[in-house]
Coordinates of C-alpha atoms in Angstrom, one line a residue:
X1 CA 16.1 4.5 9.5
X2 CA 13.2 2.6 7.8
X3 CA 12.6 4.1 4.4
X4 CA 8.8 4.8 5.1
X5 CA 9.6 6.6 8.4
X6 CA 12.4 8.6 6.6
X7 CA 10.1 9.5 3.7
X8 CA 7.3 10.8 5.9
X9 CA 9.8 12.8 8.0
X10 CA 11.1 14.4 4.8
X11 CA 7.6 15.2 3.6
X12 CA 6.7 16.8 6.9
X13 CA 9.8 18.9 6.9
X14 CA 9.1 20.2 3.4
X15 CA 5.4 20.7 4.1
X16 CA 4.3 18.3 1.4
X17 CA 1.7 15.6 1.1
X18 CA 2.6 12.0 0.3
X19 CA 1.4 10.0 -2.7
X20 CA 1.1 6.2 -2.4
X21 CA 0.5 3.9 -5.4
X22 CA -0.9 0.4 -5.2
X23 CA -0.2 -2.1 -8.0
X24 CA -0.7 -5.9 -8.1
X25 CA 2.6 -7.8 -8.1
X26 CA 3.1 -9.6 -11.5
X27 CA 0.4 -7.7 -13.2
X28 CA 0.8 -8.2 -16.2
X29 CA 4.3 -9.7 -15.3
X30 CA 7.0 -9.2 -12.8
X31 CA 9.4 -7.4 -15.1
X32 CA 6.7 -4.8 -15.7
X33 CA 6.2 -4.5 -11.9
X34 CA 10.0 -3.7 -11.6
X35 CA 9.8 -1.2 -14.5
X36 CA 6.8 0.5 -13.0
X37 CA 8.4 0.8 -9.6
X38 CA 11.5 2.6 -11.1
X39 CA 9.2 4.9 -13.2
X40 CA 7.1 5.7 -10.2
X41 CA 10.1 6.6 -8.1
X42 CA 11.2 9.1 -10.8
X43 CA 7.7 10.5 -11.1
X44 CA 7.5 11.5 -7.4
X45 CA 5.6 8.6 -5.9
X46 CA 6.5 8.4 -2.1
X47 CA 5.6 4.8 -1.3
X48 CA 4.8 1.8 -3.5
X49 CA 2.3 -0.8 -2.3
X50 CA 2.7 -4.1 -4.0
X51 CA -0.2 -6.5 -3.7
X52 CA 1.1 -10.1 -3.4
X53 CA -1.2 -12.1 -5.6
X54 CA -3.7 -14.3 -3.7
X55 CA -6.5 -16.6 -4.9
X56 CA -9.1 -15.2 -2.4
X57 CA -8.5 -11.5 -2.0
X58 CA -11.5 -10.7 0.3
X59 CA -10.8 -7.0 0.9
X60 CA -10.6 -6.3 -2.8
X61 CA -13.2 -5.2 -5.4
X62 CA -13.3 -6.6 -8.9
X63 CA -10.5 -4.5 -10.4
X64 CA -7.9 -5.6 -7.9
X65 CA -9.3 -9.2 -7.8
X66 CA -8.6 -9.4 -11.5
X67 CA -5.1 -8.0 -11.0
X68 CA -4.4 -10.7 -8.5
X69 CA -5.7 -13.3 -11.0
X70 CA -3.4 -11.9 -13.7
X71 CA -0.5 -11.9 -11.3
X72 CA -1.1 -15.6 -10.4
X73 CA -1.4 -16.4 -14.1
X74 CA 1.9 -14.7 -14.9
X75 CA 3.6 -17.0 -12.3
X76 CA 4.0 -14.4 -9.5
X77 CA 4.5 -16.1 -6.1
X78 CA 5.5 -14.5 -2.8
X79 CA 9.1 -15.7 -3.4
X80 CA 9.1 -14.2 -6.9
X81 CA 7.6 -10.9 -5.7
X82 CA 10.4 -10.8 -3.1
X83 CA 13.0 -11.4 -5.9
X84 CA 11.4 -8.5 -7.8
X85 CA 11.9 -6.2 -4.8
X86 CA 15.6 -7.2 -4.7
X87 CA 15.8 -6.3 -8.4
X88 CA 14.1 -2.9 -7.8
X89 CA 16.6 -2.2 -5.0
X90 CA 19.5 -2.3 -7.4
X91 CA 18.2 0.9 -8.9
X92 CA 15.8 2.5 -6.4
X93 CA 15.2 3.2 -2.7
X94 CA 11.5 3.9 -3.1
X95 CA 9.7 2.8 0.1
X96 CA 7.9 -0.5 -0.5
X97 CA 4.9 -2.0 1.4
X98 CA 3.5 -5.4 0.8
X99 CA -0.3 -5.6 0.8
X100 CA -0.7 -9.2 1.7
X101 CA -3.2 -11.8 3.1
X102 CA -2.3 -13.8 6.2
X103 CA -2.6 -17.2 4.4
X104 CA 0.5 -16.4 2.3
X105 CA 2.6 -15.5 5.4
X106 CA 1.4 -18.6 7.2
X107 CA 2.3 -20.8 4.2
X108 CA 5.8 -19.3 3.8
X109 CA 6.4 -19.4 7.6
X110 CA 5.6 -16.2 9.5
X111 CA 9.0 -15.3 10.9
X112 CA 10.8 -16.5 7.8
X113 CA 8.6 -14.3 5.5
X114 CA 9.3 -11.2 7.7
X115 CA 13.1 -11.9 7.6
X116 CA 13.0 -12.6 3.9
X117 CA 11.0 -9.4 3.2
X118 CA 13.5 -7.3 5.2
X119 CA 16.4 -8.9 3.4
X120 CA 14.8 -8.2 0.0
X121 CA 14.3 -4.6 0.8
X122 CA 10.6 -4.4 1.8
X123 CA 9.9 -1.6 4.3
X124 CA 6.5 -2.6 5.8
X125 CA 3.7 -5.1 5.7
X126 CA -0.1 -4.4 5.5
X127 CA -1.7 -7.8 6.4
X128 CA -5.3 -7.3 5.3
X129 CA -6.9 -9.9 7.5
X130 CA -4.7 -9.8 10.6
X131 CA -6.2 -7.5 13.3
X132 CA -3.9 -6.3 16.0
X133 CA -5.9 -8.2 18.7
X134 CA -4.9 -11.5 17.0
X135 CA -1.4 -10.7 15.9
X136 CA 0.5 -12.5 18.6
X137 CA 4.2 -11.7 18.4
X138 CA 3.9 -10.4 14.8
X139 CA 4.7 -6.8 15.9
X140 CA 7.8 -7.8 17.9
X141 CA 9.1 -9.8 14.9
X142 CA 8.5 -6.9 12.6
X143 CA 10.2 -4.5 15.0
X144 CA 13.2 -6.8 15.2
X145 CA 13.4 -6.9 11.4
X146 CA 13.1 -3.1 11.1
X147 CA 9.8 -3.3 9.2
X148 CA 6.7 -1.0 9.7
X149 CA 3.4 -2.6 10.8
X150 CA 0.7 -0.9 8.8
X151 CA -2.8 -1.3 10.2
X152 CA -6.2 -0.3 8.7
X153 CA -8.8 1.9 10.3
X154 CA -12.3 2.0 8.8
X155 CA -15.2 4.5 9.0
X156 CA -17.0 2.1 11.4
X157 CA -14.0 1.6 13.8
X158 CA -15.1 2.7 17.3
X159 CA -13.0 5.3 19.2
X160 CA -11.5 2.9 21.7
X161 CA -10.4 0.6 18.9
X162 CA -8.9 3.5 17.0
X163 CA -6.8 4.2 20.1
X164 CA -5.6 0.5 20.3
X165 CA -4.8 0.3 16.6
X166 CA -2.7 3.5 16.4
X167 CA -0.6 2.5 19.4
X168 CA 0.3 -0.8 17.7
X169 CA 0.9 0.6 14.1
X170 CA 4.2 2.1 12.8
X171 CA 5.1 4.0 9.7
X172 CA 1.7 5.3 8.9
X173 CA -2.0 4.6 9.5
X174 CA -4.1 3.5 6.5
X175 CA -7.5 5.0 6.8
X176 CA -10.0 3.2 4.5
X177 CA -12.3 6.1 3.6
X178 CA -15.4 4.1 3.0
X179 CA -17.1 0.8 3.9
X180 CA -16.7 -2.2 1.5
X181 CA -14.0 -3.4 -0.8
X182 CA -11.4 -1.5 -2.9
X183 CA -12.6 0.2 -6.1
X184 CA -13.0 3.4 -8.0
X185 CA -15.8 5.8 -6.9
X186 CA -17.6 8.7 -8.6
X187 CA -17.2 10.8 -5.4
X188 CA -15.1 10.6 -2.3
X189 CA -16.6 10.2 1.2
X190 CA -17.7 13.4 2.9
X191 CA -16.6 12.2 6.4
X192 CA -12.9 12.0 5.6
X193 CA -11.9 15.3 7.4
X194 CA -14.0 14.3 10.5
X195 CA -12.5 10.8 10.7
X196 CA -8.8 11.9 10.1
X197 CA -9.3 14.5 12.9
X198 CA -10.6 11.7 15.2
X199 CA -7.6 9.4 14.4
X200 CA -5.2 12.4 14.8
X201 CA -6.4 12.9 18.3
X202 CA -4.8 9.6 19.3
X203 CA -1.5 9.6 17.3
X204 CA 1.3 11.5 15.7
X205 CA 1.6 8.9 13.0
X206 CA 0.9 10.1 9.4
X207 CA -2.5 9.2 8.1
X208 CA -2.8 7.9 4.5
X209 CA -6.3 7.8 3.0
X210 CA -7.3 5.3 0.4
X211 CA -10.1 3.2 -1.2
X212 CA -12.0 5.0 -4.0
X213 CA -9.7 7.9 -5.0
X214 CA -9.6 7.7 -8.8
X215 CA -8.8 11.1 -10.4
X216 CA -6.6 14.3 -9.7
X217 CA -9.6 16.3 -8.3
X218 CA -10.4 13.7 -5.8
X219 CA -6.8 13.3 -4.9
X220 CA -6.4 17.0 -4.3
X221 CA -9.6 17.1 -2.1
X222 CA -8.6 14.1 0.1
X223 CA -5.0 15.4 0.5
X224 CA -6.3 18.4 2.3
X225 CA -7.3 16.1 5.2
X226 CA -4.4 13.6 5.3
X227 CA -0.6 13.3 5.3
X228 CA -0.9 11.1 2.2
X229 CA -3.3 9.5 -0.2
X230 CA -3.4 6.1 -1.7
X231 CA -4.5 5.3 -5.3
X232 CA -4.9 1.7 -6.3
X233 CA -7.8 0.6 -8.4
X234 CA -7.7 3.5 -10.8
X235 CA -4.1 2.7 -11.6
X236 CA -4.7 -1.1 -11.7
X237 CA -7.6 -0.4 -14.1
X238 CA -5.2 1.5 -16.5
X239 CA -2.8 -1.5 -16.3
X240 CA -5.6 -3.8 -17.3
X241 CA -6.5 -1.5 -20.3
X242 CA -2.9 -1.1 -21.5
X243 CA -1.6 -4.5 -20.3
X244 CA -0.6 -5.8 -23.8
X245 CA 0.8 -2.4 -25.0
X246 CA 4.5 -1.7 -25.4
X247 CA 3.7 1.7 -24.1
X248 CA 2.2 0.4 -20.8
X249 CA 4.8 1.9 -18.5
X250 CA 4.7 5.3 -20.2
X251 CA 0.9 5.4 -20.2
X252 CA 0.6 4.5 -16.5
X253 CA 3.4 6.9 -15.5
X254 CA 1.6 9.8 -17.3
X255 CA -1.6 9.0 -15.4
X256 CA 0.3 8.7 -12.1
X257 CA 2.1 12.0 -12.8
X258 CA -1.2 13.8 -13.0
X259 CA -2.2 12.5 -9.6
X260 CA 1.2 13.3 -8.0
X261 CA 1.0 16.9 -9.4
X262 CA -2.5 17.3 -7.9
X263 CA -1.4 16.1 -4.4
X264 CA 1.9 18.0 -4.3

């Protein structure tokens, strides 16, 4: 069974909420990405999203744009991020999703990337700029490789499109809780409960809510309306602050632990 599907089944059985972490691949370097993945697994993180560095990350706010830049500067390429996943798999079975832009898949070769990702131990892809209506045979290739197709739903997504997206997605649905790009927010959106209920009317898939959650109180609030929450920019910001410190992994893990505790 796919690790994402298995993890959400286990969470449902135990009545727990899931916690998903996003980090930029190669930020500040790929060895740290590997170490963070192993530390997150031990801390209780349910799914790790790794952003594959790209020069034009249109869905990302400044914090994650800078992480992508640091990743590129450290020499992280799609192939090297895949190699890092292989290294993680020697010590951990944490579910891993690649947060990636279509250009990178196209450049690598669409089918080849999917096969290489499956071989490396990736469990799902979230292709930011590939809507289901334009995905061609992407979903069939992903099914064949045993990978989850993660799609985004936004606050502005109309009902009929929500129905289409949830039929095409697998693993979980990623609900982007506000309009705009990624980034930390002083307060979470007040329409999350209403929107997750609307999505749930069309699917049995778990709903993960992200974009803007940056502290334990917000994490706890959002978790009440979803099967999982995603925290990215707040963690990436901590990586930027502690990037040159020998205590980086310890500092980030302590922060993540506070969020895991709030959600669980």
